[in-house]
PDB file of C-alpha atoms and ligand atoms in Angstrom:
ATOM      1  CA  MET A 419     118.518  90.593 123.483  1.00 74.00           C
ATOM      2  CA  PHE A 420     121.270  92.803 122.030  1.00 79.00           C
ATOM      3  CA  ASP A 421     119.570  92.983 118.604  1.00 82.00           C
ATOM      4  CA  ASN A 422     120.850  96.453 117.986  1.00 85.00           C
ATOM      5  CA  LEU A 423     124.448  95.551 118.772  1.00 89.00           C
ATOM      6  CA  SER A 424     124.232  92.396 116.668  1.00 88.00           C
ATOM      7  CA  ASP A 425     122.915  94.384 113.690  1.00 88.00           C
ATOM      8  CA  LYS A 426     125.638  96.983 113.997  1.00 88.00           C
ATOM      9  CA  LEU A 427     128.402  94.388 114.268  1.00 88.00           C
ATOM     10  CA  ASP A 428     126.959  92.597 111.277  1.00 86.00           C
ATOM     11  CA  ARG A 429     127.040  95.827 109.289  1.00 86.00           C
ATOM     12  CA  ALA A 430     130.622  96.501 110.373  1.00 85.00           C
ATOM     13  CA  PHE A 431     131.619  93.099 108.997  1.00 81.00           C
ATOM     14  CA  LYS A 432     129.832  93.610 105.685  1.00 79.00           C
ATOM     15  CA  VAL A 433     132.893  95.157 104.076  1.00 72.00           C
ATOM     16  CA  LEU A 434     134.962  92.116 104.872  1.00 74.00           C
ATOM     17  CA  LYS A 435     132.418  89.376 104.384  1.00 71.00           C
ATOM     18  CA  GLY A 436     132.633  87.630 101.079  1.00 64.00           C
ATOM     19  CA  GLN A 437     135.743  89.495 100.032  1.00 65.00           C
ATOM     20  CA  GLY A 438     138.608  87.501  98.623  1.00 63.00           C
ATOM     21  CA  SER A 439     141.253  89.904  99.784  1.00 70.00           C
ATOM     22  CA  ILE A 440     141.351  92.801 102.174  1.00 75.00           C
ATOM     23  CA  THR A 441     143.801  95.449 103.200  1.00 82.00           C
ATOM     24  CA  GLU A 442     145.080  96.625 106.517  1.00 84.00           C
ATOM     25  CA  ILE A 443     142.976  99.741 105.933  1.00 85.00           C
ATOM     26  CA  ASN A 444     139.820  97.579 105.620  1.00 84.00           C
ATOM     27  CA  VAL A 445     140.626  95.946 108.953  1.00 86.00           C
ATOM     28  CA  ALA A 446     141.267  99.300 110.620  1.00 89.00           C
ATOM     29  CA  GLU A 447     137.992 100.692 109.278  1.00 89.00           C
ATOM     30  CA  THR A 448     136.072  97.652 110.420  1.00 89.00           C
ATOM     31  CA  MET A 449     137.582  97.987 113.890  1.00 92.00           C
ATOM     32  CA  LYS A 450     136.483 101.614 113.988  1.00 93.00           C
ATOM     33  CA  GLU A 451     132.932 100.560 113.165  1.00 92.00           C
ATOM     34  CA  ILE A 452     133.050  97.795 115.762  1.00 93.00           C
ATOM     35  CA  ARG A 453     134.278 100.201 118.405  1.00 94.00           C
ATOM     36  CA  LYS A 454     131.435 102.569 117.534  1.00 93.00           C
ATOM     37  CA  ALA A 455     128.921  99.753 117.795  1.00 92.00           C
ATOM     38  CA  LEU A 456     130.288  98.793 121.225  1.00 93.00           C
ATOM     39  CA  LEU A 457     130.188 102.377 122.483  1.00 93.00           C
ATOM     40  CA  ASP A 458     126.616 102.733 121.198  1.00 91.00           C
ATOM     41  CA  ALA A 459     125.779  99.598 123.181  1.00 90.00           C
ATOM     42  CA  ASP A 460     127.055 101.461 126.255  1.00 89.00           C
ATOM     43  CA  VAL A 461     130.251  99.474 126.595  1.00 91.00           C
ATOM     44  CA  ASN A 462     132.813 101.239 128.761  1.00 88.00           C
ATOM     45  CA  TYR A 463     135.218 103.292 126.556  1.00 91.00           C
ATOM     46  CA  LYS A 464     138.438 101.693 127.813  1.00 91.00           C
ATOM     47  CA  THR A 465     136.949  98.226 127.385  1.00 92.00           C
ATOM     48  CA  ALA A 466     135.842  98.952 123.817  1.00 94.00           C
ATOM     49  CA  LYS A 467     139.231 100.380 122.869  1.00 95.00           C
ATOM     50  CA  ALA A 468     141.244  97.552 124.431  1.00 95.00           C
ATOM     51  CA  PHE A 469     138.932  95.034 122.772  1.00 95.00           C
ATOM     52  CA  THR A 470     139.227  96.411 119.233  1.00 95.00           C
ATOM     53  CA  ASP A 471     142.996  96.886 119.606  1.00 95.00           C
ATOM     54  CA  GLU A 472     143.292  93.234 120.620  1.00 94.00           C
ATOM     55  CA  VAL A 473     141.087  91.985 117.782  1.00 93.00           C
ATOM     56  CA  LYS A 474     143.045  94.051 115.266  1.00 91.00           C
ATOM     57  CA  GLN A 475     146.380  92.773 116.520  1.00 91.00           C
ATOM     58  CA  LYS A 476     145.169  89.164 116.414  1.00 90.00           C
ATOM     59  CA  ALA A 477     143.684  89.674 112.960  1.00 87.00           C
ATOM     60  CA  LEU A 478     146.917  90.999 111.522  1.00 85.00           C
ATOM     61  CA  GLY A 479     148.946  88.411 113.421  1.00 84.00           C
ATOM     62  CA  GLU A 480     146.826  85.540 112.143  1.00 79.00           C
ATOM     63  CA  ASN A 481     147.219  86.671 108.569  1.00 77.00           C
ATOM     64  CA  VAL A 482     143.640  87.674 107.975  1.00 77.00           C
ATOM     65  CA  LEU A 483     144.932  89.657 104.992  1.00 76.00           C
ATOM     66  CA  THR A 484     146.134  86.581 103.128  1.00 78.00           C
ATOM     67  CA  SER A 485     143.361  84.245 104.258  1.00 78.00           C
ATOM     68  CA  ILE A 486     140.898  82.930 101.638  1.00 75.00           C
ATOM     69  CA  SER A 487     137.924  84.042 103.717  1.00 78.00           C
ATOM     70  CA  PRO A 488     139.042  87.001 105.795  1.00 80.00           C
ATOM     71  CA  GLY A 489     135.512  87.809 106.971  1.00 80.00           C
ATOM     72  CA  GLN A 490     135.088  84.360 108.473  1.00 81.00           C
ATOM     73  CA  LEU A 491     138.484  84.397 110.131  1.00 83.00           C
ATOM     74  CA  LEU A 492     137.806  87.790 111.647  1.00 85.00           C
ATOM     75  CA  THR A 493     134.398  86.626 112.906  1.00 87.00           C
ATOM     76  CA  LYS A 494     136.128  83.698 114.609  1.00 90.00           C
ATOM     77  CA  ILE A 495     138.667  86.032 116.243  1.00 92.00           C
ATOM     78  CA  MET A 496     135.846  88.363 117.336  1.00 92.00           C
ATOM     79  CA  SER A 497     133.896  85.472 118.774  1.00 94.00           C
ATOM     80  CA  ASP A 498     136.893  84.220 120.769  1.00 95.00           C
ATOM     81  CA  GLU A 499     137.711  87.700 122.033  1.00 95.00           C
ATOM     82  CA  LEU A 500     134.091  88.460 123.001  1.00 94.00           C
ATOM     83  CA  THR A 501     133.994  85.208 124.948  1.00 96.00           C
ATOM     84  CA  LYS A 502     137.231  86.179 126.682  1.00 95.00           C
ATOM     85  CA  LEU A 503     135.870  89.650 127.418  1.00 94.00           C
ATOM     86  CA  MET A 504     132.894  88.119 129.225  1.00 95.00           C
ATOM     87  CA  GLY A 505     135.069  85.881 131.363  1.00 95.00           C
ATOM     88  CA  GLY A 506     136.036  83.020 129.035  1.00 96.00           C
ATOM     89  CA  THR A 507     134.516  80.114 130.866  1.00 96.00           C
ATOM     90  CA  THR A 508     131.299  79.568 132.809  1.00 97.00           C
ATOM     91  CA  ALA A 509     131.678  80.479 136.474  1.00 97.00           C
ATOM     92  CA  GLU A 510     129.643  77.922 138.417  1.00 94.00           C
ATOM     93  CA  LEU A 511     128.467  78.368 141.974  1.00 96.00           C
ATOM     94  CA  THR A 512     130.397  76.293 144.476  1.00 93.00           C
ATOM     95  CA  PHE A 513     129.059  74.594 147.578  1.00 96.00           C
ATOM     96  CA  PRO A 514     132.062  74.320 149.884  1.00 96.00           C
ATOM     97  CA  ALA A 515     130.118  73.974 153.142  1.00 97.00           C
ATOM     98  CA  THR A 516     126.805  72.921 154.650  1.00 97.00           C
ATOM     99  CA  PRO A 517     124.957  75.145 154.645  1.00 98.00           C
ATOM    100  CA  THR A 518     126.518  77.134 151.829  1.00 98.00           C
ATOM    101  CA  ILE A 519     125.776  80.794 152.519  1.00 98.00           C
ATOM    102  CA  ILE A 520     124.900  83.065 149.607  1.00 98.00           C
ATOM    103  CA  LEU A 521     124.508  86.798 150.225  1.00 98.00           C
ATOM    104  CA  ILE A 522     122.491  88.784 147.681  1.00 98.00           C
ATOM    105  CA  ALA A 523     123.374  92.471 147.286  1.00 97.00           C
ATOM    106  CA  GLY A 524     122.376  95.339 145.019  1.00 96.00           C
ATOM    107  CA  LEU A 525     120.284  98.480 144.689  1.00 95.00           C
ATOM    108  CA  ASN A 526     116.519  98.587 145.074  1.00 93.00           C
ATOM    109  CA  GLY A 527     114.660  97.565 141.985  1.00 94.00           C
ATOM    110  CA  ALA A 528     117.668  95.702 140.549  1.00 96.00           C
ATOM    111  CA  GLY A 529     115.811  92.428 140.979  1.00 96.00           C
ATOM    112  CA  LYS A 530     117.364  91.022 144.178  1.00 97.00           C
ATOM    113  CA  THR A 531     114.210  89.526 145.651  1.00 97.00           C
ATOM    114  CA  THR A 532     113.113  88.082 142.323  1.00 97.00           C
ATOM    115  CA  PHE A 533     116.585  86.632 141.794  1.00 98.00           C
ATOM    116  CA  SER A 534     116.692  85.177 145.326  1.00 98.00           C
ATOM    117  CA  GLY A 535     113.504  83.256 144.529  1.00 98.00           C
ATOM    118  CA  LYS A 536     114.760  82.194 141.107  1.00 98.00           C
ATOM    119  CA  LEU A 537     118.063  81.012 142.559  1.00 98.00           C
ATOM    120  CA  ALA A 538     116.334  79.002 145.283  1.00 98.00           C
ATOM    121  CA  LEU A 539     114.132  77.319 142.681  1.00 98.00           C
ATOM    122  CA  PHE A 540     117.116  76.673 140.387  1.00 98.00           C
ATOM    123  CA  LEU A 541     119.124  75.118 143.224  1.00 98.00           C
ATOM    124  CA  LYS A 542     116.195  72.962 144.269  1.00 98.00           C
ATOM    125  CA  THR A 543     115.231  71.700 140.820  1.00 98.00           C
ATOM    126  CA  GLN A 544     118.602  71.660 139.024  1.00 97.00           C
ATOM    127  CA  LYS A 545     121.047  70.935 141.815  1.00 97.00           C
ATOM    128  CA  GLY A 546     118.933  68.930 144.241  1.00 97.00           C
ATOM    129  CA  LYS A 547     119.550  71.401 147.073  1.00 98.00           C
ATOM    130  CA  LYS A 548     117.323  72.263 149.997  1.00 98.00           C
ATOM    131  CA  PRO A 549     117.538  76.055 150.298  1.00 98.00           C
ATOM    132  CA  LEU A 550     116.264  78.397 152.970  1.00 98.00           C
ATOM    133  CA  LEU A 551     115.559  82.005 152.004  1.00 98.00           C
ATOM    134  CA  VAL A 552     116.149  84.779 154.534  1.00 98.00           C
ATOM    135  CA  ALA A 553     114.251  88.064 154.246  1.00 97.00           C
ATOM    136  CA  ASP A 554     116.893  90.461 155.553  1.00 96.00           C
ATOM    137  CA  ASP A 555     115.385  93.800 154.531  1.00 92.00           C
ATOM    138  CA  VAL A 556     114.415  95.543 157.769  1.00 89.00           C
ATOM    139  CA  TYR A 557     113.202  98.730 156.046  1.00 89.00           C
ATOM    140  CA  ARG A 558     110.549  97.526 153.664  1.00 87.00           C
ATOM    141  CA  PRO A 559     107.977  95.134 155.138  1.00 87.00           C
ATOM    142  CA  ALA A 560     106.653  94.824 151.570  1.00 91.00           C
ATOM    143  CA  ALA A 561     109.957  93.256 150.532  1.00 91.00           C
ATOM    144  CA  ILE A 562     109.628  90.628 153.263  1.00 94.00           C
ATOM    145  CA  GLU A 563     106.070  89.917 152.160  1.00 95.00           C
ATOM    146  CA  GLN A 564     107.212  89.691 148.515  1.00 95.00           C
ATOM    147  CA  LEU A 565     109.813  87.061 149.401  1.00 96.00           C
ATOM    148  CA  LYS A 566     107.300  85.104 151.476  1.00 97.00           C
ATOM    149  CA  VAL A 567     104.844  85.066 148.583  1.00 97.00           C
ATOM    150  CA  LEU A 568     107.575  83.943 146.167  1.00 97.00           C
ATOM    151  CA  GLY A 569     108.710  81.256 148.609  1.00 98.00           C
ATOM    152  CA  GLY A 570     105.133  80.001 148.862  1.00 98.00           C
ATOM    153  CA  GLN A 571     104.827  79.847 145.058  1.00 97.00           C
ATOM    154  CA  ILE A 572     107.992  77.827 144.581  1.00 97.00           C
ATOM    155  CA  GLY A 573     107.761  75.727 147.736  1.00 98.00           C
ATOM    156  CA  ILE A 574     110.842  77.127 149.471  1.00 98.00           C
ATOM    157  CA  PRO A 575     110.811  78.053 153.186  1.00 98.00           C
ATOM    158  CA  VAL A 576     111.445  81.707 154.058  1.00 98.00           C
ATOM    159  CA  TYR A 577     112.857  82.889 157.374  1.00 98.00           C
ATOM    160  CA  ALA A 578     111.678  86.365 158.447  1.00 97.00           C
ATOM    161  CA  ASN A 579     111.524  88.260 161.728  1.00 96.00           C
ATOM    162  CA  LEU A 580     109.246  91.278 161.502  1.00 93.00           C
ATOM    163  CA  GLU A 581     109.982  92.190 165.125  1.00 93.00           C
ATOM    164  CA  SER A 582     113.688  92.752 164.553  1.00 94.00           C
ATOM    165  CA  LYS A 583     115.455  95.742 162.990  1.00 93.00           C
ATOM    166  CA  ASP A 584     118.870  94.090 163.119  1.00 96.00           C
ATOM    167  CA  PRO A 585     119.939  92.531 159.793  1.00 96.00           C
ATOM    168  CA  VAL A 586     122.940  90.759 161.348  1.00 98.00           C
ATOM    169  CA  ALA A 587     120.766  89.122 164.005  1.00 98.00           C
ATOM    170  CA  ILE A 588     118.135  88.088 161.425  1.00 98.00           C
ATOM    171  CA  ALA A 589     120.777  86.558 159.170  1.00 98.00           C
ATOM    172  CA  LEU A 590     122.258  84.627 162.116  1.00 98.00           C
ATOM    173  CA  GLU A 591     118.785  83.423 163.129  1.00 98.00           C
ATOM    174  CA  GLY A 592     118.258  82.278 159.555  1.00 98.00           C
ATOM    175  CA  LEU A 593     121.543  80.373 159.685  1.00 98.00           C
ATOM    176  CA  ALA A 594     120.529  78.682 162.944  1.00 98.00           C
ATOM    177  CA  GLN A 595     117.194  77.706 161.407  1.00 98.00           C
ATOM    178  CA  ALA A 596     118.904  76.293 158.303  1.00 98.00           C
ATOM    179  CA  LYS A 597     121.150  74.136 160.491  1.00 98.00           C
ATOM    180  CA  GLN A 598     118.222  72.983 162.563  1.00 98.00           C
ATOM    181  CA  ASN A 599     116.025  72.114 159.580  1.00 98.00           C
ATOM    182  CA  GLY A 600     118.737  70.593 157.407  1.00 98.00           C
ATOM    183  CA  ASN A 601     118.753  73.285 154.723  1.00 98.00           C
ATOM    184  CA  ASN A 602     122.035  73.002 152.848  1.00 98.00           C
ATOM    185  CA  VAL A 603     121.921  76.429 151.179  1.00 98.00           C
ATOM    186  CA  LEU A 604     121.091  79.741 152.836  1.00 98.00           C
ATOM    187  CA  ILE A 605     120.136  82.608 150.514  1.00 98.00           C
ATOM    188  CA  ILE A 606     120.079  85.994 152.237  1.00 98.00           C
ATOM    189  CA  ASP A 607     118.111  88.706 150.446  1.00 97.00           C
ATOM    190  CA  THR A 608     119.376  92.046 151.771  1.00 95.00           C
ATOM    191  CA  ALA A 609     117.993  95.587 151.750  1.00 91.00           C
ATOM    192  CA  GLY A 610     118.879  97.931 148.924  1.00 89.00           C
ATOM    193  CA  ARG A 611     118.579 101.666 148.425  1.00 84.00           C
ATOM    194  CA  LEU A 612     117.673 103.735 145.406  1.00 80.00           C
ATOM    195  CA  ALA A 613     121.273 104.865 145.085  1.00 81.00           C
ATOM    196  CA  ILE A 614     124.558 103.898 146.665  1.00 84.00           C
ATOM    197  CA  ASP A 615     124.316 104.803 150.321  1.00 89.00           C
ATOM    198  CA  GLU A 616     126.941 104.630 153.062  1.00 92.00           C
ATOM    199  CA  ALA A 617     124.573 103.248 155.713  1.00 90.00           C
ATOM    200  CA  MET A 618     123.509 100.410 153.366  1.00 90.00           C
ATOM    201  CA  MET A 619     127.132  99.555 152.612  1.00 93.00           C
ATOM    202  CA  VAL A 620     128.092  99.484 156.295  1.00 95.00           C
ATOM    203  CA  GLU A 621     125.093  97.296 157.083  1.00 95.00           C
ATOM    204  CA  ILE A 622     125.817  94.742 154.389  1.00 96.00           C
ATOM    205  CA  GLU A 623     129.505  94.715 155.332  1.00 97.00           C
ATOM    206  CA  GLN A 624     128.410  93.820 158.862  1.00 97.00           C
ATOM    207  CA  VAL A 625     126.240  90.983 157.588  1.00 97.00           C
ATOM    208  CA  LYS A 626     129.186  89.767 155.516  1.00 98.00           C
ATOM    209  CA  LYS A 627     131.510  89.904 158.531  1.00 98.00           C
ATOM    210  CA  ALA A 628     129.118  88.009 160.794  1.00 98.00           C
ATOM    211  CA  LEU A 629     128.073  85.324 158.290  1.00 97.00           C
ATOM    212  CA  ASN A 630     131.248  84.940 156.236  1.00 98.00           C
ATOM    213  CA  PRO A 631     129.273  83.955 153.103  1.00 98.00           C
ATOM    214  CA  HIS A 632     130.730  81.574 150.510  1.00 98.00           C
ATOM    215  CA  GLU A 633     129.195  83.536 147.667  1.00 98.00           C
ATOM    216  CA  ILE A 634     128.254  87.207 147.460  1.00 98.00           C
ATOM    217  CA  LEU A 635     126.196  87.818 144.359  1.00 98.00           C
ATOM    218  CA  PHE A 636     125.793  91.382 143.181  1.00 98.00           C
ATOM    219  CA  VAL A 637     122.487  91.842 141.340  1.00 98.00           C
ATOM    220  CA  VAL A 638     122.242  94.618 138.781  1.00 96.00           C
ATOM    221  CA  ASP A 639     119.736  95.785 136.206  1.00 94.00           C
ATOM    222  CA  ALA A 640     121.374  95.355 132.782  1.00 92.00           C
ATOM    223  CA  MET A 641     119.180  98.116 131.365  1.00 90.00           C
ATOM    224  CA  THR A 642     121.164 100.696 133.356  1.00 89.00           C
ATOM    225  CA  GLY A 643     124.237 100.293 131.104  1.00 85.00           C
ATOM    226  CA  GLN A 644     127.319 102.182 132.299  1.00 87.00           C
ATOM    227  CA  ASP A 645     125.617 102.901 135.625  1.00 90.00           C
ATOM    228  CA  ALA A 646     125.437  99.164 136.188  1.00 92.00           C
ATOM    229  CA  VAL A 647     129.194  98.960 135.771  1.00 93.00           C
ATOM    230  CA  ASN A 648     129.848 101.935 138.052  1.00 93.00           C
ATOM    231  CA  THR A 649     127.591 100.458 140.745  1.00 95.00           C
ATOM    232  CA  ALA A 650     129.352  97.113 140.359  1.00 96.00           C
ATOM    233  CA  LYS A 651     132.666  98.836 140.982  1.00 96.00           C
ATOM    234  CA  VAL A 652     131.491 100.452 144.225  1.00 95.00           C
ATOM    235  CA  PHE A 653     129.904  97.233 145.532  1.00 96.00           C
ATOM    236  CA  ASN A 654     132.977  95.237 144.609  1.00 97.00           C
ATOM    237  CA  ASP A 655     135.336  97.690 146.318  1.00 96.00           C
ATOM    238  CA  ARG A 656     133.300  97.343 149.509  1.00 96.00           C
ATOM    239  CA  LEU A 657     132.186  93.725 149.430  1.00 97.00           C
ATOM    240  CA  ASP A 658     134.622  91.926 147.138  1.00 98.00           C
ATOM    241  CA  PHE A 659     131.699  90.007 145.644  1.00 98.00           C
ATOM    242  CA  THR A 660     132.142  86.609 144.007  1.00 97.00           C
ATOM    243  CA  GLY A 661     129.892  87.102 141.013  1.00 98.00           C
ATOM    244  CA  ALA A 662     127.439  89.389 139.269  1.00 98.00           C
ATOM    245  CA  VAL A 663     123.857  88.700 138.227  1.00 98.00           C
ATOM    246  CA  LEU A 664     122.516  90.703 135.299  1.00 96.00           C
ATOM    247  CA  THR A 665     118.756  91.052 135.371  1.00 96.00           C
ATOM    248  CA  LYS A 666     116.219  92.202 132.787  1.00 95.00           C
ATOM    249  CA  LEU A 667     118.199  90.954 129.810  1.00 92.00           C
ATOM    250  CA  ASP A 668     114.824  90.154 128.258  1.00 89.00           C
ATOM    251  CA  GLY A 669     114.199  93.886 127.919  1.00 81.00           C
ATOM    252  CA  ASP A 670     115.550  96.341 125.428  1.00 76.00           C
ATOM    253  CA  THR A 671     119.026  96.377 126.933  1.00 77.00           C
ATOM    254  CA  ARG A 672     121.924  97.543 124.821  1.00 79.00           C
ATOM    255  CA  GLY A 673     124.298  94.993 126.258  1.00 82.00           C
ATOM    256  CA  GLY A 674     127.058  97.225 127.559  1.00 87.00           C
ATOM    257  CA  ALA A 675     126.940  95.918 131.111  1.00 89.00           C
ATOM    258  CA  ALA A 676     127.310  92.291 130.027  1.00 89.00           C
ATOM    259  CA  LEU A 677     130.363  93.187 127.993  1.00 92.00           C
ATOM    260  CA  SER A 678     132.047  95.522 130.492  1.00 92.00           C
ATOM    261  CA  ILE A 679     131.559  94.099 133.994  1.00 94.00           C
ATOM    262  CA  LYS A 680     134.226  91.418 133.847  1.00 93.00           C
ATOM    263  CA  SER A 681     136.896  93.723 132.455  1.00 91.00           C
ATOM    264  CA  VAL A 682     136.087  96.549 134.875  1.00 92.00           C
ATOM    265  CA  VAL A 683     135.707  94.662 138.174  1.00 95.00           C
ATOM    266  CA  ASN A 684     137.354  91.366 137.241  1.00 96.00           C
ATOM    267  CA  LYS A 685     134.459  89.315 138.605  1.00 97.00           C
ATOM    268  CA  PRO A 686     132.453  86.862 136.512  1.00 97.00           C
ATOM    269  CA  ILE A 687     128.801  87.174 135.600  1.00 97.00           C
ATOM    270  CA  LYS A 688     127.255  84.021 137.047  1.00 98.00           C
ATOM    271  CA  PHE A 689     123.564  84.327 136.134  1.00 98.00           C
ATOM    272  CA  ILE A 690     121.271  86.308 133.893  1.00 96.00           C
ATOM    273  CA  GLY A 691     117.624  87.099 134.522  1.00 97.00           C
ATOM    274  CA  THR A 692     115.448  86.924 131.444  1.00 95.00           C
ATOM    275  CA  GLY A 693     111.969  87.677 132.741  1.00 96.00           C
ATOM    276  CA  GLU A 694     109.752  88.156 135.774  1.00 96.00           C
ATOM    277  CA  LYS A 695     108.787  84.494 136.123  1.00 97.00           C
ATOM    278  CA  MET A 696     110.595  82.295 138.626  1.00 97.00           C
ATOM    279  CA  GLU A 697     111.911  80.063 135.831  1.00 97.00           C
ATOM    280  CA  ALA A 698     113.409  82.979 133.891  1.00 98.00           C
ATOM    281  CA  LEU A 699     116.989  82.448 135.049  1.00 98.00           C
ATOM    282  CA  ASP A 700     119.984  81.215 133.061  1.00 97.00           C
ATOM    283  CA  VAL A 701     123.496  80.312 134.051  1.00 97.00           C
ATOM    284  CA  PHE A 702     125.735  82.747 132.175  1.00 97.00           C
ATOM    285  CA  HIS A 703     127.847  81.094 129.476  1.00 97.00           C
ATOM    286  CA  PRO A 704     130.289  83.584 127.874  1.00 96.00           C
ATOM    287  CA  ASP A 705     130.692  81.490 124.695  1.00 96.00           C
ATOM    288  CA  ARG A 706     126.960  81.169 124.108  1.00 94.00           C
ATOM    289  CA  MET A 707     126.428  84.872 124.736  1.00 92.00           C
ATOM    290  CA  SER A 708     129.198  85.657 122.269  1.00 93.00           C
ATOM    291  CA  SER A 709     127.559  83.521 119.539  1.00 91.00           C
ATOM    292  CA  ARG A 710     124.274  85.209 120.295  1.00 88.00           C
ATOM    293  CA  ILE A 711     125.763  88.659 119.916  1.00 88.00           C
ATOM    294  CA  LEU A 712     127.480  87.762 116.644  1.00 87.00           C
ATOM    295  CA  GLY A 713     124.306  86.119 115.331  1.00 79.00           C
TER     296      GLY A 713
HETATM  297  P1  LIG B1955     114.705  94.359 144.391  1.00 78.32           P
HETATM  298  O1  LIG B1955     114.200  95.673 144.890  1.00 78.32           O
HETATM  299  O2  LIG B1955     116.152  94.432 144.002  1.00 78.32           O
HETATM  300  O3  LIG B1955     114.439  93.218 145.331  1.00 78.32           O
HETATM  301  O4  LIG B1955     113.933  94.075 143.022  1.00 78.32           O
HETATM  302  P2  LIG B1955     112.694  93.110 142.718  1.00 78.32           P
HETATM  303  O5  LIG B1955     113.101  91.691 142.778  1.00 78.32           O
HETATM  304  O6  LIG B1955     111.525  93.528 143.541  1.00 78.32           O
HETATM  305  O7  LIG B1955     112.448  93.447 141.178  1.00 78.32           O
HETATM  306  C1  LIG B1955     112.062  94.744 140.722  1.00 78.32           C
HETATM  307  C2  LIG B1955     111.183  94.572 139.486  1.00 78.32           C
HETATM  308  O8  LIG B1955     111.945  94.028 138.420  1.00 78.32           O
HETATM  309  C3  LIG B1955     110.017  93.620 139.696  1.00 78.32           C
HETATM  310  O9  LIG B1955     108.878  94.142 139.040  1.00 78.32           O
HETATM  311  C4  LIG B1955     110.468  92.331 139.023  1.00 78.32           C
HETATM  312  O10 LIG B1955     109.399  91.558 138.536  1.00 78.32           O
HETATM  313  C5  LIG B1955     111.304  92.861 137.889  1.00 78.32           C
HETATM  314  N1  LIG B1955     112.350  91.917 137.456  1.00 78.32           N
HETATM  315  C6  LIG B1955     113.290  91.297 138.193  1.00 78.32           C
HETATM  316  N2  LIG B1955     114.089  90.527 137.420  1.00 78.32           N
HETATM  317  C7  LIG B1955     113.647  90.669 136.158  1.00 78.32           C
HETATM  318  C8  LIG B1955     114.065  90.145 134.875  1.00 78.32           C
HETATM  319  O11 LIG B1955     115.038  89.373 134.727  1.00 78.32           O
HETATM  320  N3  LIG B1955     113.330  90.534 133.784  1.00 78.32           N
HETATM  321  C9  LIG B1955     112.276  91.397 133.896  1.00 78.32           C
HETATM  322  N4  LIG B1955     111.633  91.740 132.777  1.00 78.32           N
HETATM  323  N5  LIG B1955     111.865  91.914 135.063  1.00 78.32           N
HETATM  324  C10 LIG B1955     112.533  91.558 136.177  1.00 78.32           C
END
């Protein structure tokens, strides 16, 4: 994960590491290299610029120039700022009601259905919850089947209604079933499209309006870089989601989405997907991700 970015940042620091004294020019040059590394990792331009400006200002303010180990001090500042860039603290899910309703949104192929299964398993095994999954994709019977198969594998009930073409009605039926069967979390897996589509947005807005979910999680493929951030912006403008889920971080992603989403849409990343298996889900911790990036 992010090997390329880590290598480039490491190289950018080389000039400063181990040096007894550095100049303001050294710092400026290092910042230029860091900005380049971030842009190469597909970080949004404004985000990269604001980030390096902030690090530079902190570095000069905290007397990096007169410090005995300027490289180390700058690494510490970078680490703190990267953590801040990714949201600062861990954004946990909350369970304000019974059942807590979680709406899953995103484009096709982002990993919504896989994430819905992973989340249900996580909530069951790590949080002692009793989730019900709702298959709310009325366009792709295969998606309903996929969720049913996943539910079977992880021992989580799945509500589906193959007769209905009304996502609001299906979601409400799912809610009624959860109440009846004592499920304290309802996870609604919605339909996506290949690209942003007005009809899809209207439909999911209607589901939101009818169900009034406590969490709306926007699932996005981290491999899509800047596109991921642009899609996040559109979904957030329409749905005001409560958190993002970055999938496929196990792949050869450059990392840009992880670093840009919070600053662009001001919503935290709550989970990351790190594989196809149901267990391949992690709560997103900005500080741990920052240490990982800096190596
Ligand atoms: P949906 O259309 O948004 O519901 O997407 P799916 O859940 O069907 O996922 C699309 C593809 O991405 C499937 O082949 C999944 O196995 C795969 N996938 C989902 N999440 C991850 C992940 O975190 N890592 C990897 N490597 N593959 C994933």
